[in-house]
């Protein structure tokens, strides 16, 4: 069961936008060093930046169209 769950998670991560992961992973680690308020502020900026990025827009459009996204990055 563990191996299947790990593979399921790995497939989910591999299917994500590399652009989104490249923004999100460093932000996750940066926010660990901040107090809650500063972490929320930083995370908010990263989320907005991500939503404005090409893959962020594609993700929103795909969600609204009820289709799988076609990532460019």
XYZ file of C-alpha atoms in Angstrom:
73
model
C 0.000 0.000 0.000
C 2.774 2.429 0.876
C 4.536 1.951 -2.462
C 1.319 2.554 -4.387
C 0.552 5.693 -2.370
C 4.083 7.015 -2.945
C 3.765 6.375 -6.684
C 0.360 8.059 -6.722
C 1.833 11.140 -5.062
C 4.844 11.110 -7.409
C 2.531 10.995 -10.451
C 0.526 13.901 -9.051
C 3.664 16.002 -8.574
C 5.032 15.043 -12.014
C 1.749 16.153 -13.612
C 1.980 19.622 -12.065
C 3.371 22.670 -13.793
C 7.134 22.901 -13.355
C 6.737 26.690 -13.303
C 4.329 26.446 -10.361
C 6.581 24.022 -8.509
C 9.591 26.268 -9.129
C 7.722 29.148 -7.470
C 6.092 27.173 -4.690
C 8.850 24.988 -3.329
C 11.307 27.778 -2.442
C 8.432 29.839 -1.013
C 7.437 26.952 1.233
C 10.932 26.721 2.699
C 11.305 30.522 3.011
C 8.074 30.865 4.970
C 9.228 28.345 7.577
C 11.700 30.929 8.894
C 9.107 33.727 9.157
C 6.530 34.596 11.769
C 2.929 33.868 10.804
C 2.095 37.353 9.550
C 5.227 37.637 7.406
C 4.730 34.087 6.095
C 1.151 34.918 5.042
C 2.310 38.101 3.319
C 5.073 36.297 1.446
C 2.789 33.399 0.490
C 0.154 35.817 -0.766
C 2.693 37.530 -3.045
C 3.882 34.169 -4.421
C 0.313 32.993 -5.035
C -0.545 36.163 -6.951
C 2.672 35.871 -8.971
C 1.784 32.255 -9.717
C -1.772 33.111 -10.761
C -0.470 35.785 -13.123
C 2.045 33.418 -14.733
C 1.262 31.659 -17.999
C 0.748 28.260 -16.365
C -1.330 29.833 -13.607
C -3.692 31.275 -16.185
C -3.814 27.931 -17.991
C -4.675 26.186 -14.733
C -7.586 28.548 -14.087
C -8.864 28.219 -17.648
C -8.591 24.431 -17.552
C -10.463 24.309 -14.248
C -13.264 26.506 -15.586
C -13.410 24.485 -18.815
C -13.375 21.219 -16.814
C -10.396 19.866 -18.725
C -6.843 18.816 -17.967
C -4.360 21.710 -18.147
C -1.738 21.882 -20.879
C 1.326 23.238 -19.119
C 3.876 25.185 -21.152
C 6.606 25.009 -18.485
